[in-house]
Every structure is written in structure tokens, then in C-alpha cells.
PDB file of C-alpha atoms in Angstrom:
ATOM      1  CA  MET A1254     -61.481  15.374   1.308  1.00  0.00           C
ATOM      2  CA  ALA A1255     -59.592  17.280  -1.560  1.00  0.00           C
ATOM      3  CA  ARG A1256     -56.001  18.085  -1.471  1.00  0.00           C
ATOM      4  CA  GLY A1257     -54.763  21.596  -0.961  1.00  0.00           C
ATOM      5  CA  HIS A1258     -52.207  22.748  -2.920  1.00  0.00           C
ATOM      6  CA  ASN A1259     -49.643  22.857  -0.378  1.00  0.00           C
ATOM      7  CA  GLU A1260     -50.322  19.320   0.779  1.00  0.00           C
ATOM      8  CA  LYS A1261     -48.264  16.434  -0.402  1.00  0.00           C
ATOM      9  CA  THR A1262     -49.109  12.694  -1.443  1.00  0.00           C
ATOM     10  CA  GLN A1263     -47.678   9.854   1.104  1.00  0.00           C
ATOM     11  CA  GLN A1264     -45.486   9.321  -2.009  1.00  0.00           C
ATOM     12  CA  GLU A1265     -44.067  12.972  -2.147  1.00  0.00           C
ATOM     13  CA  LEU A1266     -43.655  12.602   1.763  1.00  0.00           C
ATOM     14  CA  TYR A1267     -41.862   9.769   1.259  1.00  0.00           C
ATOM     15  CA  GLU A1268     -39.437  11.080  -1.430  1.00  0.00           C
ATOM     16  CA  ASP A1269     -39.003  14.199   0.227  1.00  0.00           C
ATOM     17  CA  GLN A1270     -38.197  12.247   3.537  1.00  0.00           C
ATOM     18  CA  GLN A1271     -35.689   9.677   1.851  1.00  0.00           C
ATOM     19  CA  PHE A1272     -33.713  12.624  -0.027  1.00  0.00           C
ATOM     20  CA  LEU A1273     -33.211  14.429   3.573  1.00  0.00           C
ATOM     21  CA  LYS A1274     -31.802  11.916   4.846  1.00  0.00           C
ATOM     22  CA  ALA A1275     -29.718  10.565   1.730  1.00  0.00           C
ATOM     23  CA  PHE A1276     -28.647  14.421   1.981  1.00  0.00           C
ATOM     24  CA  THR A1277     -27.791  14.596   5.403  1.00  0.00           C
ATOM     25  CA  GLU A1278     -25.594  10.869   5.036  1.00  0.00           C
ATOM     26  CA  VAL A1279     -23.560  12.663   2.123  1.00  0.00           C
ATOM     27  CA  LYS A1280     -23.090  15.429   3.926  1.00  0.00           C
ATOM     28  CA  SER A1281     -21.585  12.788   6.847  1.00  0.00           C
ATOM     29  CA  LEU A1282     -19.955  10.885   4.167  1.00  0.00           C
ATOM     30  CA  ASP A1283     -18.393  13.816   2.052  1.00  0.00           C
ATOM     31  CA  SER A1284     -17.024  14.956   5.516  1.00  0.00           C
ATOM     32  CA  THR A1285     -15.124  11.751   6.454  1.00  0.00           C
ATOM     33  CA  MET A1286     -14.346  11.754   2.964  1.00  0.00           C
ATOM     34  CA  ALA A1287     -12.188  15.022   3.100  1.00  0.00           C
ATOM     35  CA  GLY A1288     -10.626  14.439   6.023  1.00  0.00           C
ATOM     36  CA  THR A1289      -9.254  10.570   4.485  1.00  0.00           C
ATOM     37  CA  LYS A1290      -7.869  12.492   1.815  1.00  0.00           C
ATOM     38  CA  GLY A1291      -6.403  14.871   4.175  1.00  0.00           C
ATOM     39  CA  ASN A1292      -4.764  12.231   5.487  1.00  0.00           C
ATOM     40  CA  LEU A1293      -4.167  10.329   2.464  1.00  0.00           C
ATOM     41  CA  SER A1294      -2.266  13.569   1.014  1.00  0.00           C
ATOM     42  CA  ALA A1295       0.170  13.542   4.275  1.00  0.00           C
ATOM     43  CA  LEU A1296       0.868  10.107   4.115  1.00  0.00           C
ATOM     44  CA  TYR A1297       2.006  10.768   0.268  1.00  0.00           C
ATOM     45  CA  LYS A1298       3.719  14.070   1.422  1.00  0.00           C
ATOM     46  CA  ARG A1299       5.310  12.136   4.388  1.00  0.00           C
ATOM     47  CA  LEU A1300       6.747   9.465   1.593  1.00  0.00           C
ATOM     48  CA  LYS A1301       7.519  11.726  -1.121  1.00  0.00           C
ATOM     49  CA  ASP A1302      10.037  13.117   1.515  1.00  0.00           C
ATOM     50  CA  ILE A1303      11.979   9.930   0.933  1.00  0.00           C
ATOM     51  CA  GLY A1304      11.482   9.086  -2.619  1.00  0.00           C
ATOM     52  CA  TRP A1305       8.176   7.453  -2.957  1.00  0.00           C
ATOM     53  CA  THR A1306       5.632   8.463  -5.692  1.00  0.00           C
ATOM     54  CA  LYS A1307       1.776   8.400  -5.719  1.00  0.00           C
ATOM     55  CA  LYS A1308       2.612   6.275  -8.828  1.00  0.00           C
ATOM     56  CA  ASP A1309       4.776   3.942  -6.874  1.00  0.00           C
ATOM     57  CA  PHE A1310       1.987   3.157  -4.385  1.00  0.00           C
ATOM     58  CA  ASP A1311      -0.548   3.069  -8.058  1.00  0.00           C
ATOM     59  CA  PHE A1312       2.125   0.539  -9.230  1.00  0.00           C
ATOM     60  CA  ALA A1313       1.863  -1.419  -5.844  1.00  0.00           C
ATOM     61  CA  LYS A1314      -1.437  -1.344  -5.616  1.00  0.00           C
ATOM     62  CA  SER A1315      -1.885  -2.623  -9.447  1.00  0.00           C
ATOM     63  CA  LEU A1316       0.426  -5.910  -8.686  1.00  0.00           C
ATOM     64  CA  GLN A1317      -2.035  -7.196  -6.128  1.00  0.00           C
ATOM     65  CA  ASP A1318      -5.114  -6.466  -7.783  1.00  0.00           C
ATOM     66  CA  LYS A1319      -4.015  -7.572 -11.577  1.00  0.00           C
ATOM     67  CA  ASP A1320      -3.522 -11.060 -12.174  1.00  0.00           C
ATOM     68  CA  VAL A1321       0.474 -11.750 -12.611  1.00  0.00           C
ATOM     69  CA  GLY A1322      -0.588 -12.244 -16.519  1.00  0.00           C
ATOM     70  CA  GLN A1323      -2.218  -8.858 -16.686  1.00  0.00           C
ATOM     71  CA  VAL A1324       0.938  -6.876 -15.507  1.00  0.00           C
ATOM     72  CA  ILE A1325       3.278  -8.682 -17.638  1.00  0.00           C
ATOM     73  CA  ALA A1326       0.840  -8.088 -20.778  1.00  0.00           C
ATOM     74  CA  ASP A1327       0.852  -4.143 -18.978  1.00  0.00           C
ATOM     75  CA  PHE A1328       4.600  -4.116 -19.122  1.00  0.00           C
ATOM     76  CA  GLU A1329       4.926  -5.927 -22.748  1.00  0.00           C
ATOM     77  CA  ARG A1330       2.799  -3.330 -24.126  1.00  0.00           C
ATOM     78  CA  LYS A1331       5.176  -0.485 -22.631  1.00  0.00           C
ATOM     79  CA  ILE A1332       8.209  -2.419 -24.650  1.00  0.00           C
ATOM     80  CA  ARG A1333       6.704  -2.528 -27.771  1.00  0.00           C
ATOM     81  CA  ILE A1334       5.630   0.833 -27.377  1.00  0.00           C
ATOM     82  CA  ALA A1335       8.924   2.007 -26.052  1.00  0.00           C
ATOM     83  CA  LYS A1336      10.248   0.329 -29.529  1.00  0.00           C
ATOM     84  CA  LEU A1337       8.340   2.370 -31.346  1.00  0.00           C
ATOM     85  CA  PHE A1338       9.855   5.858 -30.163  1.00  0.00           C
ATOM     86  CA  GLY A1339      13.155   4.017 -29.943  1.00  0.00           C
ATOM     87  CA  HIS A1340      13.597   3.771 -26.318  1.00  0.00           C
ATOM     88  CA  ALA A1341      16.014   2.070 -24.562  1.00  0.00           C
ATOM     89  CA  LEU A1342      14.070   0.278 -22.779  1.00  0.00           C
ATOM     90  CA  GLY A1343      12.353  -1.418 -25.768  1.00  0.00           C
ATOM     91  CA  ARG A1344      15.515  -2.732 -26.228  1.00  0.00           C
ATOM     92  CA  GLN A1345      15.480  -4.814 -23.360  1.00  0.00           C
ATOM     93  CA  LEU A1346      14.805  -7.875 -25.262  1.00  0.00           C
ATOM     94  CA  ASP A1347      14.949 -10.059 -22.240  1.00  0.00           C
ATOM     95  CA  PHE A1348      13.268  -8.399 -19.825  1.00  0.00           C
ATOM     96  CA  LEU A1349      10.504 -10.603 -19.054  1.00  0.00           C
ATOM     97  CA  ASP A1350      11.631 -14.293 -20.583  1.00  0.00           C
ATOM     98  CA  GLN A1351      10.456 -16.821 -18.553  1.00  0.00           C
ATOM     99  CA  ASP A1352      10.967 -16.805 -14.314  1.00  0.00           C
ATOM    100  CA  ARG A1353      14.000 -18.771 -13.445  1.00  0.00           C
ATOM    101  CA  THR A1354      14.187 -18.040 -10.188  1.00  0.00           C
ATOM    102  CA  PRO A1355      14.311 -21.222  -8.306  1.00  0.00           C
ATOM    103  CA  MET A1356      11.194 -22.540  -6.679  1.00  0.00           C
ATOM    104  CA  VAL A1357      12.767 -22.631  -2.828  1.00  0.00           C
ATOM    105  CA  ASP A1358      13.826 -18.663  -3.844  1.00  0.00           C
ATOM    106  CA  ARG A1359      10.518 -18.020  -4.733  1.00  0.00           C
ATOM    107  CA  ALA A1360       8.823 -19.766  -1.551  1.00  0.00           C
ATOM    108  CA  PHE A1361      11.001 -17.819  -0.145  1.00  0.00           C
ATOM    109  CA  GLU A1362       9.960 -14.324  -1.704  1.00  0.00           C
ATOM    110  CA  GLU A1363       6.126 -14.894  -1.578  1.00  0.00           C
ATOM    111  CA  GLY A1364       6.020 -15.478   2.168  1.00  0.00           C
ATOM    112  CA  ALA A1365       8.268 -12.719   3.013  1.00  0.00           C
ATOM    113  CA  ALA A1366       6.336 -10.328   0.952  1.00  0.00           C
ATOM    114  CA  ALA A1367       3.253 -11.687   2.925  1.00  0.00           C
ATOM    115  CA  GLY A1368       5.013 -11.422   5.836  1.00  0.00           C
ATOM    116  CA  ARG A1369       5.999  -7.870   5.161  1.00  0.00           C
ATOM    117  CA  LEU A1370       2.505  -7.064   4.101  1.00  0.00           C
ATOM    118  CA  ARG A1371       0.671  -8.821   7.159  1.00  0.00           C
ATOM    119  CA  GLN A1372      -0.707 -11.116   5.656  1.00  0.00           C
ATOM    120  CA  GLU A1373      -2.454 -13.851   6.584  1.00  0.00           C
ATOM    121  CA  MET A1374      -0.185 -17.071   7.126  1.00  0.00           C
ATOM    122  CA  SER A1375      -1.265 -19.379   4.531  1.00  0.00           C
ATOM    123  CA  ASN A1376       1.548 -21.027   3.730  1.00  0.00           C
ATOM    124  CA  PRO A1377       0.695 -22.556  -0.096  1.00  0.00           C
ATOM    125  CA  TYR A1378       3.186 -25.213  -0.217  1.00  0.00           C
ATOM    126  CA  GLN A1379       3.342 -28.585   0.770  1.00  0.00           C
ATOM    127  CA  PRO A1380       4.020 -29.005   4.563  1.00  0.00           C
ATOM    128  CA  GLY A1381       7.296 -30.338   5.391  1.00  0.00           C
ATOM    129  CA  SER A1382       8.527 -29.672   1.557  1.00  0.00           C
ATOM    130  CA  GLU A1383      11.381 -27.300   1.530  1.00  0.00           C
ATOM    131  CA  GLU A1384       9.476 -24.756  -0.162  1.00  0.00           C
ATOM    132  CA  HIS A1385       7.337 -25.045   2.318  1.00  0.00           C
ATOM    133  CA  ASN A1386       9.572 -24.215   5.578  1.00  0.00           C
ATOM    134  CA  SER A1387      11.658 -21.816   2.846  1.00  0.00           C
ATOM    135  CA  TRP A1388       7.856 -19.622   2.506  1.00  0.00           C
ATOM    136  CA  GLN A1389       7.842 -20.072   6.407  1.00  0.00           C
ATOM    137  CA  SER A1390      11.102 -18.352   6.894  1.00  0.00           C
ATOM    138  CA  GLY A1391      10.680 -15.845   4.659  1.00  0.00           C
ATOM    139  CA  PHE A1392       6.995 -14.899   6.440  1.00  0.00           C
ATOM    140  CA  ASN A1393       8.984 -14.744   9.631  1.00  0.00           C
ATOM    141  CA  GLU A1394      11.542 -12.407   8.280  1.00  0.00           C
ATOM    142  CA  GLY A1395       8.997 -10.293   6.947  1.00  0.00           C
ATOM    143  CA  ASN A1396       7.092 -10.018   9.666  1.00  0.00           C
ATOM    144  CA  THR A1397      10.801  -8.958  11.610  1.00  0.00           C
ATOM    145  CA  PHE A1398      11.426  -6.192   9.003  1.00  0.00           C
ATOM    146  CA  ILE A1399       7.552  -4.981   8.872  1.00  0.00           C
ATOM    147  CA  ASN A1400       7.261  -4.663  12.695  1.00  0.00           C
ATOM    148  CA  LYS A1401      11.286  -3.432  13.604  1.00  0.00           C
ATOM    149  CA  ASP A1402      11.839   0.811  14.234  1.00  0.00           C
ATOM    150  CA  LEU A1403      13.909   1.403  11.883  1.00  0.00           C
ATOM    151  CA  ALA A1404      13.233   4.908  12.422  1.00  0.00           C
ATOM    152  CA  LYS A1405      15.938   4.607  15.230  1.00  0.00           C
ATOM    153  CA  ALA A1406      18.869   4.294  13.196  1.00  0.00           C
ATOM    154  CA  ILE A1407      18.133   7.090  10.879  1.00  0.00           C
ATOM    155  CA  SER A1408      20.446   9.664  11.834  1.00  0.00           C
ATOM    156  CA  ASP A1409      19.300  13.074  13.186  1.00  0.00           C
ATOM    157  CA  PRO A1410      19.218  15.750  10.422  1.00  0.00           C
ATOM    158  CA  LEU A1411      19.947  18.861  12.532  1.00  0.00           C
ATOM    159  CA  THR A1412      22.779  16.790  14.679  1.00  0.00           C
ATOM    160  CA  GLY A1413      23.914  13.567  11.968  1.00  0.00           C
ATOM    161  CA  GLU A1414      23.643  11.166  15.056  1.00  0.00           C
ATOM    162  CA  ALA A1415      21.464   7.915  15.114  1.00  0.00           C
ATOM    163  CA  ASP A1416      19.385   7.563  17.543  1.00  0.00           C
ATOM    164  CA  GLU A1417      20.027   4.023  18.406  1.00  0.00           C
ATOM    165  CA  ASP A1418      18.635   3.496  21.761  1.00  0.00           C
ATOM    166  CA  GLY A1419      15.568   5.741  20.786  1.00  0.00           C
ATOM    167  CA  SER A1420      16.137   7.973  23.561  1.00  0.00           C
ATOM    168  CA  ASP A1421      15.510  11.771  23.323  1.00  0.00           C
ATOM    169  CA  GLU A1422      18.269  12.702  25.787  1.00  0.00           C
ATOM    170  CA  ASP A1423      21.891  13.031  26.274  1.00  0.00           C
ATOM    171  CA  GLU A1424      23.411  10.181  28.185  1.00  0.00           C
ATOM    172  CA  THR A1425      26.482  11.489  30.787  1.00  0.00           C
ATOM    173  CA  ASP A1426      28.692   9.865  32.461  1.00  0.00           C
ATOM    174  CA  ASP A1427      28.660  12.324  35.533  1.00  0.00           C
ATOM    175  CA  GLU A1428      25.267  11.906  36.940  1.00  0.00           C
ATOM    176  CA  ASP A1429      26.162  13.741  40.424  1.00  0.00           C
ATOM    177  CA  GLY A1430      27.239  17.018  38.465  1.00  0.00           C
ATOM    178  CA  ASP A1431      30.362  17.417  39.677  1.00  0.00           C
ATOM    179  CA  ASP A1432      33.610  17.529  36.969  1.00  0.00           C
TER     180      ASP A1432
END
């Protein structure tokens, strides 16, 4: 039987079907991405209002994504460029000297960072060592910090008063309404 001019081969039908399925999925993902981008924009805006920028987030991500050697190399390159331009940053010669932080303090900082970032509790130090205990203390402190409701301690911009107990109602000693 001869194929008519509007008839398609099985291959063409398959390709059309795959295109339409992909088109539907792309439209759905575009919609999801638009919502996600809106949520990201709202987060960046909220944090910009208290002094954080998108560049701060990009830097934080680079600290997590790159190894420490690459981060230091990036800083060294920026300092080199600053020197070329005679910028004050270029004169900070010992900015990237060897880390002199005592191991027990470094362990605490690493644990605190892991706790604040809600990472898995995976203490890299030898159990029973001073560093192990310090890392654990830092981890606990970091968890406490990230889970604490600090918003209550911030002053209300309209009244200037801190809402220490979290309530929105004014407390009065006169419960029965008499003066």
C-alpha cells in the first residue's frame, strides 16, 4: 500500500510523540522554574533589606563548592590584581599567611559551621581527643544558634520595642478592666 502525502512513518510518529511529551514537560519545568526564581528573588530581597547581597551568597557557595586551595588561589589572584592597580588590598601582604589557629579552636569552628549549616554530625577527629570534644561542642553550639528564634529579640521598627516573649498582645496587670 502506498503512503499518502499526509501519512507518517513509525519513526516520524515516534519523533512527533517524543517532541510533544518533551514540550509538555518543558512547559511544566518552565512554570516550576518561574516559581522557584520568584522564591529566590523574594529571599534575596528579604536578606538585602538586612545587608546581605547575592554576591555574598555566591561567595558562600564557592566556599562550599571549591576546595580550600582553589579559594586561596582566587584570593591571591585578586590581591595580585589589586597590586597592579596600587589598591590598598594589594598591600595586605600577610593576608593569606599560613593558618595559625590552634587545632582545638579550628575543630570548634568546623563543628560550629557544620551545626549552623545543619550538616550531618560527622566528627572527623579521633574520639576522646580534645579536638573531637571541641568539634562536638561547636556542632552543638551551631545547632543551637540556627534553631534559635532570634526574630523575637529584634526591635519592632514601629514601636522600637523588642518582642522578647513572642506575643503580639500588650500585657496588663489590670485583668478585670478596672483602674
